[in-house]
Amino acid sequence: MPDNRHDPDNRPFAIRTFEADVLKDALRKMWLIRRFEEGAEDSYTRGLIHGTMHLSIGQEASAVGSCMALTDDDKITSTHRGHGHCIAKGAEVKYMFAEFFGKEEGYCHGRGGSMHIADVTKGNLGANGIVGGGLPIAVGAALASKQLGRNDVTICFFGDGANNEGAFHEALNIAAVWKLPVIFVCENNKYGMSTSTERSTAVKNIAERAVAYAMPGRTVDGNDFNAVTEAVGAAVARARSGEGPSLIENLTYRWRGHSKSDRNRYRTKDEIESWVAQDPIERFRKLLVDHDIIDAAEADTIRAAAEAEVAAGIEFAKAGTDPKISDVTRYVHAEAKA
Amino acid sequence: MPDNRHDPDNRPFAIRTFEADVLKDALRKMWLIRRFEEGAEDSYTRGLIHGTMHLSIGQEASAVGSCMALTDDDKITSTHRGHGHCIAKGAEVKYMFAEFFGKEEGYCHGRGGSMHIADVTKGNLGANGIVGGGLPIAVGAALASKQLGRNDVTICFFGDGANNEGAFHEALNIAAVWKLPVIFVCENNKYGMSTSTERSTAVKNIAERAVAYAMPGRTVDGNDFNAVTEAVGAAVARARSGEGPSLIENLTYRWRGHSKSDRNRYRTKDEIESWVAQDPIERFRKLLVDHDIIDAAEADTIRAAAEAEVAAGIEFAKAGTDPKISDVTRYVHAEAKA
Amino acid sequence: MNVPTTVEKPGSRELSYAEALREAMGLALERDDRVILMGEDIGVYGGAFQVTGDLVDRFGTDRVRDTPISELGGAGVAVGAALTGLRPIFEFQFSDFAMLAMEQIANQAAKLRYMLGGEASVPVVMRMPGGSGTGAAAQHSQSLEAWFGHVPGLKVVQPSTPEDAKGLLLAALEDPDPVIIFEHKMLYKMKGEVPEGWYTTPIGKAAIRREGTDVTIVASAIMVHRALAAADELAKDGISVEVIDLRSVRPIDRETIIASVKKTGKLVCVYEGVRTLGVGAEISAMIAESEAFDFLDAPIQRLGGAEAPIPYNPELEKAAVPQTPGIVDCVRKLVGGQV
Amino acid sequence: MNVPTTVEKPGSRELSYAEALREAMGLALERDDRVILMGEDIGVYGGAFQVTGDLVDRFGTDRVRDTPISELGGAGVAVGAALTGLRPIFEFQFSDFAMLAMEQIANQAAKLRYMLGGEASVPVVMRMPGGSGTGAAAQHSQSLEAWFGHVPGLKVVQPSTPEDAKGLLLAALEDPDPVIIFEHKMLYKMKGEVPEGWYTTPIGKAAIRREGTDVTIVASAIMVHRALAAADELAKDGISVEVIDLRSVRPIDRETIIASVKKTGKLVCVYEGVRTLGVGAEISAMIAESEAFDFLDAPIQRLGGAEAPIPYNPELEKAAVPQTPGIVDCVRKLVGGQV
Ligand SMILES: Cc1ncc(C[n+]2csc(CCOP(=O)(O)OP(=O)(O)O)c2C)c(N)n1
Ligand SMILES: Cc1ncc(C[n+]2csc(CCOP(=O)(O)OP(=O)(O)O)c2C)c(N)n1
Ligand SMILES: [Mg+2]
Ligand SMILES: [Mg+2]
């Protein structure tokens, strides 16, 4: 292959599309996700957080890459494995940690925890404890956008496992029939909990199911930031111009177990290691370095800043306020206007 | 086209596959369905039956043709528009009428009515009041067959409207992943109640959705008895030999409104008439006459016999026994063994 | 039917319950662009029970949207739309089919505000035609209000008159939280005086439909009318019955019911849903733990649906839910000290 | 925990509640080829709560079937299989997800025998891990037994001990009708004596876990243990509490509860589900209309879950469901005539 890295026309999509600052910020977010989840895991192990959590370490390019074409007005719906989506959509880790620690300062004032982080006013319609639960909700958001003549689009994240829920079928069909501005982004990490797509899903690639809804379907290397931005970017443009929904499948892998109770019995060490070798952050860092967007030192600085932000976020959360017990039924309904 | 009607190798599938007696019986069943439903409609209009009913007049080739490859051990699941399936699977019209009249002699002892007729011991697992409700049940029957080493297969009837239910997706996926002996027969009569497939379904033909489950999908002229028997027959053979499920779409049309409350606002007279001209019974009769299976006189005799059977069935039902009011909670649970 | 009509208001006319609902939706569609209707066959067909009627002609197919037959997806789309700016009114063709959408209703719509610590609002209205009497058997005749009444985050109402049908639907629309309306199919054709224009019937308030001193009947939906007929009958025997129309299953109007039971000392709950764990169980328990307990001079009676699915045969179908003679009988026995 | 153990039976050993359930399933799989297990991640993963554990190793993937994440489809497949010869045990990973399958459970499984006039049988068992206490928040912590208890055609049980967990599961398997088992997640690790071999605990029978004379507590699932702890505490004050373990939500054991209330004259219902329209509402109503009414000398008390989704914060989570001190407090006030 000829060295065409510096020929503008042949540079990868992400490099030729986004400003250097934007790309650096993407790298920052990927690091932030990684460190955030490591911090959360550590806090959990040390007994500071209760409940369970689902880590997306290894899937950072999918979250950040997919959100590259979104503005603050655009919406996302996320999943139980949603920390990455949150951060990609602009959430601040300190409020996320506060939520994990069950504090009033958290995004949900301590009521929701890891599985329910949302920031509706900024377009993050929320993680979801129900597999597939966000699919029709995303379609509803796209309907509101179209009906009210707004220009925003919605990205609906969901897993390979979720693609076998009836909600997937109903949501994609409605979105297609009504030509709504929604992009279905399937994060295919090969397993729904312990069950591989081979054992659960009749097709090899989830994107093949796009045919059933007469919408475009594409499968991409979800650990390749560039490929993700290109595929999702095209789908976002399509949605925004009124041409309707698309289905994009990001092939990726979660390095950690499904949740804290996972013994990893259903997959091999080799498989895990082969995917760790495909670290999406390292691949993206290399892409930026190769195209002279950053140098190694600057990359290190970005990572260190993410680390510092995470450390500060944990301290912020620890110092947070506990909800009042007497408030247990607060927020069930809207509060009466004063 | 050369006249090859008498060349055995080129005769239509149904003609070369089934004995004359069997074909005549199929014609008898089609007439029985037609007259049964006319009789039911008439009884309803005269206030003898309460509730509602969904008539399948115009769809007789789909019901009877699909069941041609089944034995008494095979199963079907049916729909709200299920009288035809019942009769095709061997139900006796007098017990069906008795059910409509709410009598103890009915298939459900008067508890179920038109929407719940079943005869589980003979493999008719029942009509269903819930659109899509029978889809997973059919897959369950196929699982039981496979698991217990039986050789029976299950035909799952459902409508074009039902294909947008999540149950459709989940059922077809499970059937495919587990390679179960079930044949999904979609009776596409162009409308789910008032909503056309164009307005409700992202694909043109429902059979296109087979791709999403990696199973064979075929769309056939559902008013052509021969085409139906050929397509469903092949799918039944496939299922029986352990190769898994198929999706067959029978294009057909209901001549009557959706139910008794339909004002037919969503379709034109022309459309209805064009389909009445495609009367599946008349087409089948002609096929049999053309291939010298019967002559016109014998066809008339068959029809007259169906008429007589229906008339007798109505009288049987009228003379039936009303359930005891005190039995209102009977059959909720199995009765204690004596 | 024996409806005690409200004093005729200026500008009120006779409408059917279905027409009253349609009028409410029409007003809402006119007043607020964010309002849309969604459901199966609510457009050109006019709805299975002709409730939406001609609204699609007036407001077009974008605002009166026929959905595919996808209850879970459809309800979820309504939830997502409500979360992001619309005010959808979602019609289930029969409340029985809402079983397919319980996830979106009870896990999402009802809980989102709470899970998000107050930072989200799901102002969706879901219309549920319920009840038996149409000969449509077990899967088309249920009264499932108790399920919804058990879910914090939802409000659940059951209008029994055309006036309340309109008023409660408009109140639901103004509510920032999800509201479920159980409409009774056998009431759709019932006529009554309905005020013109926009007005709301408060959610959470019962209505005393008839005053009395000997026994309180709390009834809901169509049972209100049967209770009133029973009260007429019982009046002939000199038994004075107070009939309370529950109207709101969640929240329940404790004050009105407690005050009435303190006055009469006797309570009969009449409801169509299955007796066990039905609405009457809650009313009974609410009274049995309240200050009204000490005023009770007889056991609390419940008349609810039979412990069976709704049967097809018309006589069995009638026997499966409370009817006027059964109410009369129950009150007579209660007043006569025979329970 | 403070479980009053049954007298040790020959051949009984200590097992956890999860192990007891697993043993029951193992016995059933051994004894009857028609038994299969279905559910999400019940195979190699061993189930989200490790209830199926190693059963897949013993019986293979055909009999211990991992389903796709398709609750409605999966449950419906189990219903269809039950209708045609298998005896499936279907595990919902969390009972909250059963909301997706209500249609197949309540419209199909529960009603098929009736709708078909007795000509069909749906012998399916559905296992539902329920309850709060794990920090998993609103969509993973519900106690939905009241919904199922409201559905004729279902039987609904809630074991509180390892012995009953096994015995009720085997009884469910022998039952010709659909049975729903609510297993409490916080009990899975609880140990207790469990008889060896095949035995059944009758569905529809409550168990008196502690005899007493001053007040009756009817509690279910984990609340049985909190009620027993409260009874210990109250005994120190000289208050004698009878603790009844409900065990079966549908049908409810009227006789045992009525007899106890006639003896004590006071009733407290303790349950984890949402208070309104929860199991305690039914028990209260059942007593208030029974002959025990005349024996009551104080209002019936209900301690149920808060009128809120289950919150994430651990202290809020605890506050959302009854705890031992609250039970103690309630009984003290009741006995002291303060309610
Ligand atoms: C309706 C529902 N069913 C099951 C679960 C339990 N559960 C949580 S995550 C998960 C696996 C989801 O797989 P996938 O969609 O591939 O997402 P991933 O975890 O791989 O990111 C399961 C079974 C749930 N939360 N909701
Ligand atoms: C879950 C559910 N949703 C809606 C209905 C109401 N309904 C009964 S039949 C029908 C149309 C079904 O269309 P299709 O599947 O095409 O069958 P067809 O009536 O055309 O034979 C509808 C909407 C129902 N019975 N069940
Ligand atoms: Mg996955
Ligand atoms: Mg159709």
Coordinates of C-alpha atoms in Angstrom, one line a residue, chain B:
Chain B
M1 CA -49.0 -23.2 -24.0
P2 CA -49.3 -26.8 -25.1
D3 CA -52.1 -28.8 -23.5
N4 CA -50.3 -31.0 -21.1
R5 CA -53.0 -31.5 -18.6
H6 CA -53.0 -35.2 -19.2
D7 CA -49.3 -35.7 -19.2
P8 CA -48.6 -37.0 -15.7
D9 CA -45.2 -35.3 -15.3
N10 CA -46.6 -31.9 -16.1
R11 CA -49.8 -32.0 -14.1
P12 CA -50.1 -29.5 -11.3
F13 CA -48.6 -30.6 -8.0
A14 CA -51.9 -31.2 -6.3
I15 CA -53.3 -33.3 -9.1
R16 CA -50.2 -35.5 -9.3
T17 CA -49.8 -35.8 -5.6
F18 CA -53.2 -36.5 -4.1
E19 CA -55.7 -39.3 -4.9
A20 CA -58.9 -38.2 -6.4
D21 CA -60.8 -39.0 -3.2
V22 CA -58.6 -36.8 -1.2
L23 CA -59.0 -33.9 -3.7
K24 CA -62.7 -34.3 -3.7
D25 CA -62.7 -34.2 0.1
A26 CA -60.6 -31.0 -0.1
L27 CA -63.3 -29.4 -2.3
R28 CA -65.9 -30.6 0.2
K29 CA -64.1 -28.9 3.0
M30 CA -63.8 -25.7 1.1
W31 CA -67.5 -25.7 0.5
L32 CA -68.1 -26.6 4.1
I33 CA -66.1 -23.6 5.2
R34 CA -68.0 -21.3 2.9
R35 CA -71.4 -22.5 3.8
F36 CA -70.5 -22.8 7.5
E37 CA -69.5 -19.2 7.6
E38 CA -72.5 -18.1 5.6
G39 CA -74.6 -20.0 8.1
A40 CA -72.9 -18.5 11.0
E41 CA -73.3 -15.0 9.5
D42 CA -77.0 -15.6 9.0
S43 CA -77.5 -16.9 12.5
Y44 CA -75.7 -13.9 13.8
T45 CA -77.8 -11.5 11.7
R46 CA -80.9 -13.2 13.0
G47 CA -79.7 -12.7 16.6
L48 CA -79.2 -16.4 17.3
I49 CA -75.5 -15.9 18.1
H50 CA -74.0 -13.1 20.2
G51 CA -70.5 -11.7 20.3
T52 CA -68.6 -11.1 17.1
M53 CA -67.1 -13.3 14.4
H54 CA -64.4 -13.0 11.8
L55 CA -65.3 -14.7 8.5
S56 CA -62.7 -16.2 6.3
I57 CA -64.9 -16.4 3.2
G58 CA -62.5 -16.0 0.2
Q59 CA -59.6 -17.6 2.0
E60 CA -60.7 -21.3 1.8
A61 CA -57.8 -22.4 -0.4
S62 CA -55.3 -21.3 2.1
A63 CA -56.8 -23.1 5.0
V64 CA -57.5 -26.4 3.2
G65 CA -54.5 -26.3 0.9
S66 CA -52.1 -25.7 3.8
C67 CA -53.5 -28.7 5.8
M68 CA -53.2 -31.1 2.9
A69 CA -49.8 -32.5 4.0
L70 CA -50.8 -33.0 7.6
T71 CA -51.9 -36.1 9.4
D72 CA -54.1 -36.3 12.5
D73 CA -51.0 -36.3 14.6
D74 CA -49.8 -33.0 13.3
K75 CA -50.8 -29.8 15.0
I76 CA -52.1 -26.4 14.0
T77 CA -52.5 -23.1 15.8
S78 CA -55.1 -20.8 14.4
T79 CA -56.3 -17.2 14.7
H80 CA -59.4 -15.1 15.4
R81 CA -60.3 -15.9 11.7
G82 CA -60.0 -19.6 12.3
H83 CA -63.2 -21.4 11.2
G84 CA -61.5 -22.5 8.0
H85 CA -58.5 -23.9 9.7
C86 CA -60.7 -25.8 12.1
I87 CA -62.7 -27.4 9.3
A88 CA -59.5 -28.1 7.3
K89 CA -58.1 -29.9 10.3
G90 CA -61.1 -32.1 10.5
A91 CA -63.5 -30.4 12.9
E92 CA -67.2 -31.2 12.6
V93 CA -69.4 -28.3 11.9
K94 CA -72.2 -29.3 14.2
Y95 CA -69.9 -29.0 17.2
M96 CA -68.6 -25.7 15.9
F97 CA -72.2 -24.4 15.6
A98 CA -72.9 -25.7 19.0
E99 CA -70.0 -23.6 20.3
F100 CA -71.3 -20.5 18.5
F101 CA -74.6 -21.1 20.1
G102 CA -72.9 -21.3 23.5
K103 CA -74.0 -24.9 24.1
E104 CA -72.5 -27.7 26.2
E105 CA -72.2 -29.7 23.0
G106 CA -69.7 -27.2 21.5
Y107 CA -66.0 -27.8 21.2
C108 CA -65.5 -25.7 24.3
H109 CA -68.8 -26.5 26.0
G110 CA -69.9 -23.0 25.2
R111 CA -67.1 -21.3 27.2
G112 CA -65.0 -20.2 24.2
G113 CA -67.2 -19.2 21.3
S114 CA -65.9 -18.4 17.8
M115 CA -62.5 -17.1 18.8
H116 CA -61.5 -20.1 20.9
I117 CA -62.5 -23.2 19.0
A118 CA -59.9 -26.0 19.5
D119 CA -59.7 -29.7 19.5
V120 CA -56.4 -30.3 21.2
T121 CA -56.6 -34.1 21.1
K122 CA -56.9 -33.9 17.3
G123 CA -54.0 -31.5 17.0
N124 CA -56.0 -28.3 16.6
L125 CA -54.5 -26.2 19.4
G126 CA -57.0 -23.5 18.9
A127 CA -58.1 -20.3 17.5
N128 CA -56.8 -17.3 19.4
G129 CA -58.3 -14.0 20.4
I130 CA -54.9 -12.4 20.7
V131 CA -53.3 -11.5 17.4
G132 CA -50.0 -13.3 17.3
G133 CA -50.9 -15.3 20.4
G134 CA -50.6 -18.6 18.6
L135 CA -47.1 -18.0 17.3
P136 CA -45.0 -19.0 20.3
I137 CA -47.5 -21.7 21.2
A138 CA -46.9 -23.3 17.8
V139 CA -43.2 -23.3 18.4
G140 CA -43.8 -24.9 21.8
A141 CA -45.8 -27.7 20.1
A142 CA -42.9 -28.2 17.7
L143 CA -40.5 -28.3 20.6
A144 CA -42.5 -30.9 22.3
S145 CA -42.6 -33.0 19.2
K146 CA -38.8 -32.8 18.7
Q147 CA -38.0 -33.3 22.3
L148 CA -40.3 -36.3 22.7
G149 CA -39.0 -37.8 19.5
R150 CA -42.3 -37.7 17.8
N151 CA -42.7 -37.2 14.1
D152 CA -45.4 -34.6 14.0
V153 CA -45.1 -31.1 12.7
T154 CA -47.1 -27.9 13.5
I155 CA -48.5 -25.4 11.1
C156 CA -48.9 -21.9 12.6
F157 CA -51.5 -19.8 10.9
F158 CA -51.3 -16.0 11.3
G159 CA -52.3 -12.9 9.5
D160 CA -50.3 -10.1 7.8
G161 CA -51.2 -7.9 10.8
A162 CA -49.8 -10.4 13.2
N163 CA -46.5 -10.2 11.5
N164 CA -45.8 -6.9 13.2
E165 CA -46.2 -8.3 16.7
G166 CA -43.1 -8.9 18.7
A167 CA -44.4 -12.5 19.2
F168 CA -43.8 -13.1 15.5
H169 CA -40.1 -12.2 15.8
E170 CA -39.4 -14.1 18.9
A171 CA -41.3 -17.2 17.8
L172 CA -39.6 -17.4 14.4
N173 CA -36.2 -16.7 15.8
I174 CA -36.5 -19.5 18.5
A175 CA -37.9 -21.9 15.9
A176 CA -34.9 -21.2 13.7
V177 CA -32.3 -21.4 16.3
W178 CA -33.7 -24.7 17.7
K179 CA -34.5 -26.0 14.2
L180 CA -38.0 -27.0 15.1
P181 CA -40.6 -28.7 12.9
V182 CA -43.0 -25.8 12.4
I183 CA -44.3 -24.1 9.3
F184 CA -45.4 -20.5 9.6
V185 CA -48.2 -19.8 7.3
C186 CA -49.0 -16.2 6.9
E187 CA -52.4 -15.5 5.4
N188 CA -51.8 -12.1 3.9
N189 CA -55.2 -10.7 3.1
K190 CA -53.8 -7.2 2.6
Y191 CA -55.3 -5.8 5.8
G192 CA -55.0 -6.1 9.5
M193 CA -58.5 -4.9 10.3
S194 CA -58.5 -1.5 8.4
T195 CA -54.7 -1.1 8.2
S196 CA -53.1 -2.2 4.9
T197 CA -49.8 -3.9 4.8
E198 CA -48.4 -0.8 3.0
R199 CA -49.3 1.3 6.0
S200 CA -48.2 -1.2 8.7
T201 CA -45.4 -3.3 7.4
A202 CA -42.0 -2.2 6.2
V203 CA -41.6 -4.9 3.6
K204 CA -43.8 -5.6 0.6
N205 CA -44.1 -9.3 1.1
I206 CA -44.1 -10.8 4.6
A207 CA -42.1 -13.7 3.3
E208 CA -39.1 -11.4 2.8
R209 CA -38.8 -11.4 6.6
A210 CA -37.7 -15.1 6.5
V211 CA -34.2 -13.7 5.8
A212 CA -34.1 -12.4 9.3
Y213 CA -34.5 -15.9 10.6
A214 CA -32.4 -17.7 8.0
M215 CA -35.3 -19.8 7.0
P216 CA -36.8 -20.3 3.5
G217 CA -39.6 -17.8 2.7
R218 CA -42.0 -18.1 -0.2
T219 CA -44.9 -16.0 -1.3
V220 CA -47.7 -17.8 -3.2
D221 CA -51.1 -17.1 -4.7
G222 CA -53.1 -18.1 -1.7
N223 CA -56.3 -18.5 -3.7
D224 CA -54.7 -21.2 -5.8
F225 CA -55.1 -24.4 -4.0
N226 CA -52.4 -26.0 -6.0
A227 CA -49.8 -23.4 -5.3
V228 CA -50.6 -23.5 -1.6
T229 CA -50.3 -27.3 -1.4
E230 CA -47.1 -27.3 -3.2
A231 CA -45.4 -24.6 -1.1
V232 CA -46.7 -25.7 2.3
G233 CA -46.2 -29.3 1.3
A234 CA -42.5 -28.7 0.7
A235 CA -42.2 -26.8 4.0
V236 CA -43.9 -29.7 5.8
A237 CA -41.6 -32.2 4.3
R238 CA -38.6 -30.1 5.3
A239 CA -39.9 -29.8 8.8
R240 CA -40.6 -33.4 9.1
S241 CA -37.2 -34.4 7.9
G242 CA -35.6 -32.3 10.7
E243 CA -34.4 -29.4 8.5
G244 CA -36.3 -26.8 10.5
P245 CA -39.0 -24.1 10.0
S246 CA -40.2 -22.2 6.9
L247 CA -42.3 -19.2 6.3
I248 CA -45.0 -19.4 3.6
E249 CA -47.1 -16.4 2.7
N250 CA -50.5 -17.1 1.1
L251 CA -51.8 -14.0 -0.7
T252 CA -55.5 -14.0 -0.3
Y253 CA -58.4 -11.7 0.6
R254 CA -61.4 -11.7 2.9
W255 CA -64.6 -10.9 1.1
R256 CA -66.4 -9.9 4.3
G257 CA -65.5 -7.0 6.6
H258 CA -63.1 -7.6 9.4
S259 CA -65.8 -8.4 11.9
K260 CA -69.4 -7.5 12.3
S261 CA -68.6 -3.9 13.0
D262 CA -66.7 -3.1 9.8
R263 CA -68.0 -0.4 7.5
N264 CA -65.4 -1.3 4.8
R265 CA -64.2 2.3 4.6
Y266 CA -60.6 1.5 4.0
R267 CA -61.0 -0.4 0.7
T268 CA -62.9 0.0 -2.5
K269 CA -65.7 -2.0 -4.0
D270 CA -63.6 -2.6 -7.1
E271 CA -60.9 -4.1 -5.0
I272 CA -63.3 -6.5 -3.3
E273 CA -64.9 -7.4 -6.6
S274 CA -61.6 -8.2 -8.3
W275 CA -60.9 -10.6 -5.5
V276 CA -64.3 -12.2 -5.6
A277 CA -63.5 -12.9 -9.2
Q278 CA -60.6 -15.0 -7.9
D279 CA -62.9 -17.2 -5.9
P280 CA -60.6 -20.0 -4.6
I281 CA -63.4 -22.6 -4.6
E282 CA -64.4 -21.9 -8.1
R283 CA -60.7 -22.0 -9.2
F284 CA -60.2 -25.3 -7.4
R285 CA -63.4 -26.8 -8.8
K286 CA -62.2 -25.8 -12.3
L287 CA -58.9 -27.4 -11.7
L288 CA -60.5 -30.6 -10.7
V289 CA -62.9 -30.6 -13.7
D290 CA -60.1 -29.7 -16.1
H291 CA -58.1 -32.6 -14.9
D292 CA -61.1 -34.9 -15.0
I293 CA -61.1 -35.6 -11.3
I294 CA -64.8 -34.6 -11.1
D295 CA -67.5 -33.4 -13.4
A296 CA -69.8 -30.5 -12.9
A297 CA -72.6 -32.7 -11.5
E298 CA -70.4 -34.3 -8.9
A299 CA -69.2 -30.9 -7.8
D300 CA -72.8 -29.8 -7.3
T301 CA -73.4 -32.8 -5.3
I302 CA -70.5 -32.1 -3.1
R303 CA -71.6 -28.5 -2.6
A304 CA -75.2 -29.6 -1.8
A305 CA -73.9 -32.1 0.8
A306 CA -71.9 -29.3 2.5
E307 CA -75.1 -27.2 2.5
A308 CA -77.0 -30.0 4.1
E309 CA -74.3 -30.6 6.7
V310 CA -74.4 -27.0 7.6
A311 CA -78.1 -26.9 7.9
A312 CA -78.1 -30.0 10.1
G313 CA -75.3 -28.5 12.2
I314 CA -77.4 -25.4 12.9
E315 CA -80.3 -27.5 14.0
F316 CA -78.0 -29.6 16.2
A317 CA -76.7 -26.5 17.8
K318 CA -80.2 -25.0 18.4
A319 CA -81.2 -28.1 20.1
G320 CA -78.2 -28.1 22.4
T321 CA -78.0 -27.8 26.1
D322 CA -77.2 -24.6 27.9
P323 CA -74.4 -24.7 30.5
K324 CA -75.5 -24.6 34.1
I325 CA -75.1 -21.1 35.6
S326 CA -73.7 -22.7 38.7
D327 CA -70.9 -24.1 36.6
V328 CA -69.4 -20.6 35.9
T329 CA -66.2 -21.5 37.7
R330 CA -66.0 -25.0 36.4
Y331 CA -63.0 -25.7 34.2
V332 CA -60.9 -23.0 35.7
H333 CA -58.7 -25.8 37.1
A334 CA -58.5 -29.5 36.4
E335 CA -61.2 -31.3 38.2
A336 CA -60.1 -33.4 41.2
K337 CA -59.8 -37.0 40.3
A338 CA -62.8 -39.0 41.6

